[in-house]
PDB file of C-alpha atoms in Angstrom:
ATOM      1  CA  MET A   1       2.272   9.288   7.899  1.00  0.00           C
ATOM      2  CA  SER A   2       0.168   8.253   4.861  1.00  0.00           C
ATOM      3  CA  GLN A   3      -1.921  10.500   2.803  1.00  0.00           C
ATOM      4  CA  GLU A   4      -4.523  12.765   4.387  1.00  0.00           C
ATOM      5  CA  THR A   5      -7.801  11.155   5.111  1.00  0.00           C
ATOM      6  CA  TYR A   6     -10.740  11.585   2.760  1.00  0.00           C
ATOM      7  CA  GLU A   7     -14.529  10.928   2.934  1.00  0.00           C
ATOM      8  CA  LEU A   8     -16.776   8.819   0.718  1.00  0.00           C
ATOM      9  CA  LYS A   9     -20.542   9.021   0.654  1.00  0.00           C
ATOM     10  CA  ALA A  10     -22.347   5.643   0.547  1.00  0.00           C
ATOM     11  CA  GLU A  11     -25.817   4.119   0.796  1.00  0.00           C
ATOM     12  CA  ALA A  12     -26.793   1.009   2.655  1.00  0.00           C
ATOM     13  CA  ARG A  13     -27.684  -1.982   0.467  1.00  0.00           C
ATOM     14  CA  GLU A  14     -30.741  -3.946   1.389  1.00  0.00           C
ATOM     15  CA  ARG A  15     -30.177  -6.698  -1.172  1.00  0.00           C
ATOM     16  CA  VAL A  16     -26.966  -8.604  -1.628  1.00  0.00           C
ATOM     17  CA  GLY A  17     -25.919 -11.208  -4.220  1.00  0.00           C
ATOM     18  CA  LYS A  18     -24.768 -11.364  -7.778  1.00  0.00           C
ATOM     19  CA  GLY A  19     -28.004  -9.973  -9.366  1.00  0.00           C
ATOM     20  CA  SER A  20     -28.153  -6.871  -7.201  1.00  0.00           C
ATOM     21  CA  ALA A  21     -24.323  -6.345  -7.545  1.00  0.00           C
ATOM     22  CA  ARG A  22     -24.764  -6.345 -11.349  1.00  0.00           C
ATOM     23  CA  GLU A  23     -27.580  -3.916 -11.110  1.00  0.00           C
ATOM     24  CA  LEU A  24     -25.522  -1.547  -8.931  1.00  0.00           C
ATOM     25  CA  ARG A  25     -22.563  -1.634 -11.419  1.00  0.00           C
ATOM     26  CA  ARG A  26     -24.981  -0.770 -14.280  1.00  0.00           C
ATOM     27  CA  ASN A  27     -26.014   2.221 -12.216  1.00  0.00           C
ATOM     28  CA  GLY A  28     -22.471   3.530 -11.730  1.00  0.00           C
ATOM     29  CA  LEU A  29     -22.098   2.124  -8.169  1.00  0.00           C
ATOM     30  CA  ILE A  30     -19.712  -0.378  -6.550  1.00  0.00           C
ATOM     31  CA  PRO A  31     -20.916  -2.956  -3.893  1.00  0.00           C
ATOM     32  CA  ALA A  32     -18.752  -2.841  -0.805  1.00  0.00           C
ATOM     33  CA  VAL A  33     -18.791  -4.097   2.790  1.00  0.00           C
ATOM     34  CA  ILE A  34     -17.732  -2.506   6.139  1.00  0.00           C
ATOM     35  CA  TYR A  35     -16.713  -5.046   8.766  1.00  0.00           C
ATOM     36  CA  GLY A  36     -14.774  -5.554  11.957  1.00  0.00           C
ATOM     37  CA  ASP A  37     -14.513  -3.852  15.338  1.00  0.00           C
ATOM     38  CA  LYS A  38     -16.896  -6.386  16.792  1.00  0.00           C
ATOM     39  CA  GLN A  39     -19.832  -4.956  14.986  1.00  0.00           C
ATOM     40  CA  ALA A  40     -22.118  -6.537  12.318  1.00  0.00           C
ATOM     41  CA  PRO A  41     -21.028  -6.094   8.735  1.00  0.00           C
ATOM     42  CA  ILE A  42     -22.820  -3.392   6.646  1.00  0.00           C
ATOM     43  CA  ALA A  43     -23.394  -3.840   2.929  1.00  0.00           C
ATOM     44  CA  ILE A  44     -22.950  -0.532   1.122  1.00  0.00           C
ATOM     45  CA  ALA A  45     -22.891   0.920  -2.372  1.00  0.00           C
ATOM     46  CA  LEU A  46     -20.216   3.616  -3.392  1.00  0.00           C
ATOM     47  CA  ASN A  47     -19.917   5.797  -6.389  1.00  0.00           C
ATOM     48  CA  THR A  48     -17.687   3.998  -8.938  1.00  0.00           C
ATOM     49  CA  ASN A  49     -15.808   7.129 -10.164  1.00  0.00           C
ATOM     50  CA  GLU A  50     -15.060   8.314  -6.669  1.00  0.00           C
ATOM     51  CA  VAL A  51     -13.568   4.933  -5.654  1.00  0.00           C
ATOM     52  CA  THR A  52     -11.705   4.464  -8.840  1.00  0.00           C
ATOM     53  CA  LYS A  53     -10.129   7.907  -8.516  1.00  0.00           C
ATOM     54  CA  ARG A  54      -8.951   7.079  -5.069  1.00  0.00           C
ATOM     55  CA  ILE A  55      -7.478   3.737  -6.176  1.00  0.00           C
ATOM     56  CA  HIS A  56      -5.534   5.311  -8.998  1.00  0.00           C
ATOM     57  CA  ALA A  57      -4.261   8.206  -6.891  1.00  0.00           C
ATOM     58  CA  GLY A  58      -2.065   5.756  -4.882  1.00  0.00           C
ATOM     59  CA  GLY A  59      -1.920   4.951  -1.178  1.00  0.00           C
ATOM     60  CA  PHE A  60      -5.541   3.617  -1.246  1.00  0.00           C
ATOM     61  CA  MET A  61      -4.747   0.545   0.983  1.00  0.00           C
ATOM     62  CA  THR A  62      -2.762   2.546   3.516  1.00  0.00           C
ATOM     63  CA  THR A  63      -5.036   5.578   3.949  1.00  0.00           C
ATOM     64  CA  VAL A  64      -7.702   5.709   6.567  1.00  0.00           C
ATOM     65  CA  ALA A  65     -11.002   6.999   5.218  1.00  0.00           C
ATOM     66  CA  THR A  66     -14.403   8.106   6.458  1.00  0.00           C
ATOM     67  CA  ILE A  67     -17.509   6.539   4.928  1.00  0.00           C
ATOM     68  CA  ASP A  68     -20.727   8.402   5.358  1.00  0.00           C
ATOM     69  CA  VAL A  69     -23.483   5.746   5.262  1.00  0.00           C
ATOM     70  CA  ASP A  70     -26.874   7.625   5.192  1.00  0.00           C
ATOM     71  CA  GLY A  71     -25.524  10.127   7.681  1.00  0.00           C
ATOM     72  CA  LYS A  72     -23.681   7.747   9.994  1.00  0.00           C
ATOM     73  CA  LYS A  73     -19.846   8.030   9.696  1.00  0.00           C
ATOM     74  CA  HIS A  74     -17.484   5.064   9.804  1.00  0.00           C
ATOM     75  CA  LYS A  75     -13.703   5.253  10.020  1.00  0.00           C
ATOM     76  CA  VAL A  76     -12.287   2.641   7.844  1.00  0.00           C
ATOM     77  CA  LEU A  77      -9.176   1.256   6.120  1.00  0.00           C
ATOM     78  CA  PRO A  78      -9.591  -0.484   2.678  1.00  0.00           C
ATOM     79  CA  LYS A  79      -8.519  -4.230   3.116  1.00  0.00           C
ATOM     80  CA  ASP A  80      -9.203  -5.571  -0.378  1.00  0.00           C
ATOM     81  CA  TYR A  81     -10.611  -4.639  -3.729  1.00  0.00           C
ATOM     82  CA  GLN A  82     -11.368  -6.627  -6.765  1.00  0.00           C
ATOM     83  CA  LEU A  83     -10.803  -5.420 -10.450  1.00  0.00           C
ATOM     84  CA  ASP A  84     -12.384  -6.772 -13.544  1.00  0.00           C
ATOM     85  CA  PRO A  85      -9.491  -8.554 -15.187  1.00  0.00           C
ATOM     86  CA  VAL A  86     -10.474  -7.327 -18.606  1.00  0.00           C
ATOM     87  CA  ARG A  87     -11.679  -3.830 -18.135  1.00  0.00           C
ATOM     88  CA  ASP A  88      -9.688  -2.723 -15.058  1.00  0.00           C
ATOM     89  CA  PHE A  89     -13.091  -1.869 -13.569  1.00  0.00           C
ATOM     90  CA  THR A  90     -13.561  -1.916  -9.712  1.00  0.00           C
ATOM     91  CA  MET A  91     -15.907  -4.769  -8.848  1.00  0.00           C
ATOM     92  CA  HIS A  92     -16.020  -4.806  -5.015  1.00  0.00           C
ATOM     93  CA  VAL A  93     -14.268  -3.317  -1.989  1.00  0.00           C
ATOM     94  CA  ASP A  94     -13.930  -4.551   1.598  1.00  0.00           C
ATOM     95  CA  PHE A  95     -13.379  -1.953   4.316  1.00  0.00           C
ATOM     96  CA  LEU A  96     -12.173  -2.663   7.879  1.00  0.00           C
ATOM     97  CA  ARG A  97     -13.618  -0.425  10.745  1.00  0.00           C
ATOM     98  CA  VAL A  98     -10.743   1.196  12.614  1.00  0.00           C
ATOM     99  CA  SER A  99     -10.451   3.232  15.848  1.00  0.00           C
ATOM    100  CA  GLY A 100      -7.463   4.930  17.551  1.00  0.00           C
ATOM    101  CA  ASN A 101      -6.204   1.755  19.083  1.00  0.00           C
ATOM    102  CA  THR A 102      -6.800  -0.610  16.060  1.00  0.00           C
ATOM    103  CA  GLN A 103      -3.728  -2.404  14.872  1.00  0.00           C
ATOM    104  CA  VAL A 104      -3.679  -3.200  11.185  1.00  0.00           C
ATOM    105  CA  THR A 105      -1.442  -5.211   8.844  1.00  0.00           C
ATOM    106  CA  VAL A 106      -0.448  -3.271   5.720  1.00  0.00           C
ATOM    107  CA  GLU A 107       2.113  -3.266   2.946  1.00  0.00           C
ATOM    108  CA  ILE A 108       4.289  -0.175   2.863  1.00  0.00           C
ATOM    109  CA  PRO A 109       6.113   0.749  -0.388  1.00  0.00           C
ATOM    110  CA  VAL A 110       9.917   1.056  -0.346  1.00  0.00           C
ATOM    111  CA  HIS A 111      11.673   4.079  -1.862  1.00  0.00           C
ATOM    112  CA  PHE A 112      15.367   4.118  -2.563  1.00  0.00           C
ATOM    113  CA  ILE A 113      17.357   7.431  -2.075  1.00  0.00           C
ATOM    114  CA  ASN A 114      20.987   8.599  -2.760  1.00  0.00           C
ATOM    115  CA  GLU A 115      21.478   6.218  -5.647  1.00  0.00           C
ATOM    116  CA  GLU A 116      24.168   8.682  -6.957  1.00  0.00           C
ATOM    117  CA  LYS A 117      26.041   8.217  -3.590  1.00  0.00           C
ATOM    118  CA  SER A 118      26.377   4.426  -4.175  1.00  0.00           C
ATOM    119  CA  PRO A 119      29.872   3.388  -5.394  1.00  0.00           C
ATOM    120  CA  GLY A 120      28.457   0.090  -6.606  1.00  0.00           C
ATOM    121  CA  LEU A 121      25.848   1.749  -8.822  1.00  0.00           C
ATOM    122  CA  LYS A 122      28.334   4.289 -10.035  1.00  0.00           C
ATOM    123  CA  VAL A 123      30.515   1.557 -11.596  1.00  0.00           C
ATOM    124  CA  GLY A 124      27.558  -0.055 -13.310  1.00  0.00           C
ATOM    125  CA  GLY A 125      26.196  -2.275 -10.616  1.00  0.00           C
ATOM    126  CA  VAL A 126      22.438  -3.060 -10.667  1.00  0.00           C
ATOM    127  CA  LEU A 127      20.023  -2.513  -7.833  1.00  0.00           C
ATOM    128  CA  ASN A 128      18.211  -5.832  -7.365  1.00  0.00           C
ATOM    129  CA  ILE A 129      15.013  -5.040  -5.455  1.00  0.00           C
ATOM    130  CA  VAL A 130      13.868  -8.147  -3.519  1.00  0.00           C
ATOM    131  CA  ARG A 131      10.914  -6.470  -1.902  1.00  0.00           C
ATOM    132  CA  HIS A 132       9.109  -3.443  -3.302  1.00  0.00           C
ATOM    133  CA  GLU A 133       6.869  -3.376  -0.239  1.00  0.00           C
ATOM    134  CA  VAL A 134       7.246  -4.374   3.381  1.00  0.00           C
ATOM    135  CA  GLU A 135       4.393  -5.870   5.302  1.00  0.00           C
ATOM    136  CA  VAL A 136       4.157  -4.362   8.823  1.00  0.00           C
ATOM    137  CA  HIS A 137       1.820  -4.264  11.817  1.00  0.00           C
ATOM    138  CA  CYS A 138       1.048  -0.726  12.933  1.00  0.00           C
ATOM    139  CA  PRO A 139      -1.570   1.586  14.493  1.00  0.00           C
ATOM    140  CA  ALA A 140      -4.382   2.379  12.032  1.00  0.00           C
ATOM    141  CA  ASP A 141      -3.925   6.150  12.709  1.00  0.00           C
ATOM    142  CA  ALA A 142      -0.127   6.074  12.153  1.00  0.00           C
ATOM    143  CA  ILE A 143       0.437   4.193   8.863  1.00  0.00           C
ATOM    144  CA  PRO A 144       3.698   5.256   7.234  1.00  0.00           C
ATOM    145  CA  GLU A 145       3.437   6.405   3.608  1.00  0.00           C
ATOM    146  CA  PHE A 146       6.667   4.748   2.554  1.00  0.00           C
ATOM    147  CA  PHE A 147      10.089   3.695   3.875  1.00  0.00           C
ATOM    148  CA  ASN A 148      13.226   5.337   2.639  1.00  0.00           C
ATOM    149  CA  ILE A 149      16.246   3.138   1.946  1.00  0.00           C
ATOM    150  CA  ASP A 150      19.533   5.024   1.848  1.00  0.00           C
ATOM    151  CA  LEU A 151      21.934   3.649  -0.785  1.00  0.00           C
ATOM    152  CA  SER A 152      24.878   5.909   0.284  1.00  0.00           C
ATOM    153  CA  GLY A 153      28.117   3.983   0.371  1.00  0.00           C
ATOM    154  CA  LYS A 154      26.619   0.719  -0.915  1.00  0.00           C
ATOM    155  CA  LYS A 155      29.037  -1.310  -2.968  1.00  0.00           C
ATOM    156  CA  ILE A 156      28.577  -4.295  -5.329  1.00  0.00           C
ATOM    157  CA  GLY A 157      27.806  -7.340  -3.208  1.00  0.00           C
ATOM    158  CA  ASP A 158      26.169  -5.326  -0.480  1.00  0.00           C
ATOM    159  CA  SER A 159      22.683  -6.210   0.816  1.00  0.00           C
ATOM    160  CA  ILE A 160      20.175  -3.915   2.557  1.00  0.00           C
ATOM    161  CA  HIS A 161      18.226  -5.592   5.332  1.00  0.00           C
ATOM    162  CA  ILE A 162      15.187  -4.469   7.246  1.00  0.00           C
ATOM    163  CA  ALA A 163      17.385  -3.866  10.319  1.00  0.00           C
ATOM    164  CA  GLU A 164      18.911  -0.849   8.515  1.00  0.00           C
ATOM    165  CA  VAL A 165      15.550   0.877   8.076  1.00  0.00           C
ATOM    166  CA  THR A 166      14.402   3.231  10.850  1.00  0.00           C
ATOM    167  CA  LEU A 167      10.861   2.249  11.533  1.00  0.00           C
ATOM    168  CA  PRO A 168       8.448   4.726  13.261  1.00  0.00           C
ATOM    169  CA  LYS A 169       7.328   3.913  16.859  1.00  0.00           C
ATOM    170  CA  GLY A 170       4.759   1.131  16.924  1.00  0.00           C
ATOM    171  CA  VAL A 171       5.630  -0.178  13.516  1.00  0.00           C
ATOM    172  CA  THR A 172       6.936  -3.782  13.304  1.00  0.00           C
ATOM    173  CA  PRO A 173       7.572  -6.038  10.347  1.00  0.00           C
ATOM    174  CA  VAL A 174       5.316  -9.040   9.977  1.00  0.00           C
ATOM    175  CA  ILE A 175       8.341 -11.238   9.264  1.00  0.00           C
ATOM    176  CA  ASP A 176      10.337 -11.875  12.454  1.00  0.00           C
ATOM    177  CA  ARG A 177      13.858 -11.939  11.012  1.00  0.00           C
ATOM    178  CA  ASP A 178      16.317  -9.552   9.358  1.00  0.00           C
ATOM    179  CA  PHE A 179      15.207 -10.103   5.773  1.00  0.00           C
ATOM    180  CA  THR A 180      16.753  -8.638   2.651  1.00  0.00           C
ATOM    181  CA  ILE A 181      15.073  -5.635   0.895  1.00  0.00           C
ATOM    182  CA  ALA A 182      17.571  -5.213  -1.965  1.00  0.00           C
ATOM    183  CA  THR A 183      21.077  -6.081  -3.081  1.00  0.00           C
ATOM    184  CA  ILE A 184      23.573  -4.470  -5.347  1.00  0.00           C
ATOM    185  CA  ILE A 185      24.752  -6.905  -7.920  1.00  0.00           C
ATOM    186  CA  ALA A 186      27.418  -6.840 -10.700  1.00  0.00           C
ATOM    187  CA  PRO A 187      26.100  -6.208 -14.160  1.00  0.00           C
ATOM    188  CA  ALA A 188      25.898  -9.050 -16.659  1.00  0.00           C
ATOM    189  CA  ALA A 189      28.448  -7.302 -18.900  1.00  0.00           C
ATOM    190  CA  GLY A 190      30.918  -6.957 -16.021  1.00  0.00           C
ATOM    191  CA  ILE A 191      32.017  -3.869 -14.129  1.00  0.00           C
ATOM    192  CA  ASP A 192      33.118  -0.655 -15.870  1.00  0.00           C
ATOM    193  CA  GLU A 193      36.684  -0.603 -14.550  1.00  0.00           C
ATOM    194  CA  SER A 194      37.574   2.791 -15.819  1.00  0.00           C
ATOM    195  CA  ALA A 195      34.658   4.167 -13.689  1.00  0.00           C
ATOM    196  CA  GLU A 196      36.016   2.172 -10.788  1.00  0.00           C
ATOM    197  CA  GLU A 197      39.557   3.565 -11.329  1.00  0.00           C
ATOM    198  CA  GLY A 198      38.107   7.025 -11.456  1.00  0.00           C
ATOM    199  CA  GLU A 199      36.399   6.376  -8.095  1.00  0.00           C
ATOM    200  CA  ALA A 200      39.744   5.252  -6.573  1.00  0.00           C
ATOM    201  CA  GLU A 201      41.531   8.373  -7.773  1.00  0.00           C
ATOM    202  CA  ALA A 202      38.799  10.659  -6.593  1.00  0.00           C
TER     203      ALA A 202
END
Protein backbone atom coordinates (compact mmCIF):
# COMPACT_ATOMS: atom_id res chain seq x y z
CA MET A 1 0.00 0.00 0.00
CA SER A 2 1.20 3.50 -0.76
CA GLN A 3 2.10 6.15 1.77
CA GLU A 4 -0.34 7.03 4.50
CA THR A 5 -3.04 9.48 3.52
CA TYR A 6 -2.73 13.17 4.41
CA GLU A 7 -5.03 16.19 4.52
CA LEU A 8 -4.77 19.57 2.80
CA LYS A 9 -6.85 22.62 3.59
CA ALA A 10 -8.23 24.56 0.63
CA GLU A 11 -10.59 27.40 -0.12
CA ALA A 12 -13.10 27.50 -2.97
CA ARG A 13 -12.21 29.88 -5.82
CA GLU A 14 -14.95 32.10 -7.15
CA ARG A 15 -12.93 33.46 -10.07
CA VAL A 16 -11.02 31.35 -12.55
CA GLY A 17 -8.74 32.31 -15.42
CA LYS A 18 -5.16 33.45 -15.94
CA GLY A 19 -5.49 36.76 -14.09
CA SER A 20 -6.90 35.24 -10.90
CA ALA A 21 -4.39 32.33 -11.08
CA ARG A 22 -1.49 34.82 -11.21
CA GLU A 23 -2.94 36.70 -8.25
CA LEU A 24 -3.24 33.46 -6.25
CA ARG A 25 0.38 32.53 -6.95
CA ARG A 26 1.53 35.98 -5.83
CA ASN A 27 -0.27 35.31 -2.54
CA GLY A 28 1.43 31.93 -1.97
CA LEU A 29 -1.46 29.82 -3.26
CA ILE A 30 -1.82 27.29 -6.10
CA PRO A 31 -4.96 27.06 -8.25
CA ALA A 32 -6.33 23.51 -8.40
CA VAL A 33 -9.43 21.59 -9.51
CA ILE A 34 -11.30 18.65 -7.97
CA TYR A 35 -13.32 16.68 -10.55
CA GLY A 36 -14.85 13.28 -11.26
CA ASP A 37 -17.24 10.89 -9.48
CA LYS A 38 -20.14 12.32 -11.56
CA GLN A 39 -20.07 15.59 -9.64
CA ALA A 40 -19.43 19.15 -10.81
CA PRO A 41 -15.77 20.26 -10.74
CA ILE A 42 -14.72 22.54 -7.88
CA ALA A 43 -12.07 25.23 -8.40
CA ILE A 44 -9.93 25.56 -5.27
CA ALA A 45 -6.78 27.27 -3.98
CA LEU A 46 -4.13 25.42 -1.94
CA ASN A 47 -1.12 26.54 0.08
CA THR A 48 1.91 26.44 -2.26
CA ASN A 49 4.40 25.31 0.42
CA GLU A 50 2.17 22.46 1.60
CA VAL A 51 1.65 21.07 -1.91
CA THR A 52 5.30 21.49 -2.96
CA LYS A 53 6.39 19.64 0.20
CA ARG A 54 4.07 16.74 -0.68
CA ILE A 55 5.30 16.58 -4.28
CA HIS A 56 8.96 16.48 -3.21
CA ALA A 57 8.31 13.87 -0.50
CA GLY A 58 7.60 11.27 -3.22
CA GLY A 59 4.54 9.13 -3.89
CA PHE A 60 2.41 12.22 -4.57
CA MET A 61 0.60 10.71 -7.59
CA THR A 62 -0.12 7.39 -5.84
CA THR A 63 -1.29 8.59 -2.42
CA VAL A 64 -4.97 9.25 -1.71
CA ALA A 65 -5.46 12.53 0.15
CA THR A 66 -8.30 14.38 1.84
CA ILE A 67 -8.91 17.99 0.84
CA ASP A 68 -10.92 20.10 3.25
CA VAL A 69 -12.69 22.77 1.18
CA ASP A 70 -14.21 25.27 3.61
CA GLY A 71 -15.22 22.46 5.98
CA LYS A 72 -16.36 19.89 3.38
CA LYS A 73 -13.97 16.96 2.94
CA HIS A 74 -13.18 15.36 -0.42
CA LYS A 75 -11.19 12.14 -0.84
CA VAL A 76 -8.95 12.62 -3.90
CA LEU A 77 -6.02 11.28 -5.87
CA PRO A 78 -3.69 13.74 -7.67
CA LYS A 79 -3.96 13.14 -11.43
CA ASP A 80 -1.70 15.83 -12.85
CA TYR A 81 0.36 18.83 -11.84
CA GLN A 82 2.25 21.49 -13.76
CA LEU A 83 5.61 22.92 -12.78
CA ASP A 84 7.08 26.19 -13.98
CA PRO A 85 9.85 24.96 -16.33
CA VAL A 86 12.29 27.62 -15.11
CA ARG A 87 11.72 27.88 -11.38
CA ASP A 88 10.45 24.36 -10.56
CA PHE A 89 7.42 26.11 -9.05
CA THR A 90 4.06 24.31 -8.82
CA MET A 91 1.60 26.06 -11.15
CA HIS A 92 -1.57 23.95 -11.00
CA VAL A 93 -2.88 20.60 -9.70
CA ASP A 94 -5.76 18.38 -10.87
CA PHE A 95 -7.36 16.07 -8.31
CA LEU A 96 -9.72 13.15 -9.06
CA ARG A 97 -12.47 12.39 -6.52
CA VAL A 98 -12.27 8.78 -5.33
CA SER A 99 -14.40 6.43 -3.27
CA GLY A 100 -13.93 2.85 -2.07
CA ASN A 101 -14.88 1.33 -5.41
CA THR A 102 -13.09 3.86 -7.66
CA GLN A 103 -10.66 2.25 -10.10
CA VAL A 104 -7.68 4.42 -11.01
CA THR A 105 -4.80 4.22 -13.48
CA VAL A 106 -1.44 5.00 -11.88
CA GLU A 107 2.26 4.52 -12.57
CA ILE A 108 3.97 2.42 -9.88
CA PRO A 109 7.77 2.68 -9.45
CA VAL A 110 9.91 -0.44 -9.82
CA HIS A 111 12.56 -1.34 -7.22
CA PHE A 112 15.25 -3.96 -7.90
CA ILE A 113 16.41 -6.23 -5.06
CA ASN A 114 19.11 -8.91 -4.59
CA GLU A 115 21.50 -7.41 -7.16
CA GLU A 116 24.34 -9.11 -5.27
CA LYS A 117 22.69 -12.51 -6.00
CA SER A 118 22.68 -12.01 -9.77
CA PRO A 119 25.52 -13.97 -11.47
CA GLY A 120 25.23 -11.69 -14.52
CA LEU A 121 25.81 -8.52 -12.48
CA LYS A 122 28.63 -10.15 -10.49
CA VAL A 123 30.69 -10.69 -13.66
CA GLY A 124 30.25 -7.09 -14.75
CA GLY A 125 26.90 -7.28 -16.54
CA VAL A 126 24.77 -4.14 -16.64
CA LEU A 127 21.14 -3.86 -15.48
CA ASN A 128 19.35 -2.23 -18.42
CA ILE A 129 16.06 -0.85 -17.03
CA VAL A 130 13.43 -0.68 -19.77
CA ARG A 131 10.66 0.59 -17.47
CA HIS A 132 11.29 2.53 -14.26
CA GLU A 133 7.50 2.53 -13.66
CA VAL A 134 4.64 0.20 -14.55
CA GLU A 135 1.22 1.66 -15.38
CA VAL A 136 -1.59 -0.30 -13.73
CA HIS A 137 -5.33 -0.26 -13.05
CA CYS A 138 -6.12 -0.73 -9.36
CA PRO A 139 -8.57 0.27 -6.60
CA ALA A 140 -7.99 3.82 -5.37
CA ASP A 141 -7.77 2.62 -1.76
CA ALA A 142 -5.18 -0.11 -2.53
CA ILE A 143 -2.48 1.54 -4.64
CA PRO A 144 0.86 -0.30 -4.31
CA GLU A 145 3.78 1.89 -3.21
CA PHE A 146 6.22 0.06 -5.52
CA PHE A 147 6.92 -3.32 -7.16
CA ASN A 148 9.95 -5.35 -6.09
CA ILE A 149 11.84 -7.09 -8.90
CA ASP A 150 14.06 -9.93 -7.64
CA LEU A 151 17.34 -10.26 -9.56
CA SER A 152 18.46 -13.48 -7.80
CA GLY A 153 19.94 -15.96 -10.30
CA LYS A 154 19.68 -13.60 -13.27
CA LYS A 155 22.45 -14.06 -15.84
CA ILE A 156 23.70 -11.97 -18.76
CA GLY A 157 21.09 -12.16 -21.53
CA ASP A 158 18.18 -12.71 -19.10
CA SER A 159 15.09 -10.50 -19.29
CA ILE A 160 12.64 -9.77 -16.48
CA HIS A 161 9.01 -9.61 -17.64
CA ILE A 162 5.87 -8.37 -15.88
CA ALA A 163 4.65 -12.00 -15.55
CA GLU A 164 7.44 -12.57 -12.99
CA VAL A 165 6.15 -9.80 -10.74
CA THR A 166 3.63 -10.78 -8.07
CA LEU A 167 0.88 -8.17 -8.34
CA PRO A 168 -1.50 -7.52 -5.44
CA LYS A 169 -5.15 -8.55 -5.81
CA GLY A 170 -7.11 -6.21 -8.07
CA VAL A 171 -3.98 -4.75 -9.68
CA THR A 172 -3.62 -5.31 -13.45
CA PRO A 173 -1.12 -3.83 -15.91
CA VAL A 174 -2.54 -1.41 -18.49
CA ILE A 175 -0.53 -3.14 -21.26
CA ASP A 176 -2.13 -6.49 -22.04
CA ARG A 177 1.01 -8.50 -22.86
CA ASP A 178 4.05 -9.88 -21.03
CA PHE A 179 6.27 -6.82 -21.49
CA THR A 180 9.93 -6.47 -20.48
CA ILE A 181 10.83 -4.46 -17.38
CA ALA A 182 14.61 -4.94 -17.47
CA THR A 183 17.40 -6.98 -19.06
CA ILE A 184 20.90 -7.89 -17.98
CA ILE A 185 23.32 -7.06 -20.76
CA ALA A 186 27.04 -7.64 -21.30
CA PRO A 187 29.23 -4.62 -20.53
CA ALA A 188 30.75 -2.72 -23.45
CA ALA A 189 34.24 -3.69 -22.28
CA GLY A 190 33.37 -7.39 -22.24
CA ILE A 191 32.86 -9.79 -19.37
CA ASP A 192 35.31 -10.09 -16.48
CA GLU A 193 36.29 -13.71 -17.11
CA SER A 194 38.28 -14.07 -13.88
CA ALA A 195 35.11 -13.20 -11.94
CA GLU A 196 33.19 -15.68 -14.04
CA GLU A 197 35.77 -18.42 -13.32
CA GLY A 198 35.57 -17.60 -9.63
CA GLU A 199 31.82 -18.07 -9.87
CA ALA A 200 32.28 -21.45 -11.54
CA GLU A 201 34.72 -22.63 -8.86
CA ALA A 202 32.53 -21.44 -5.98
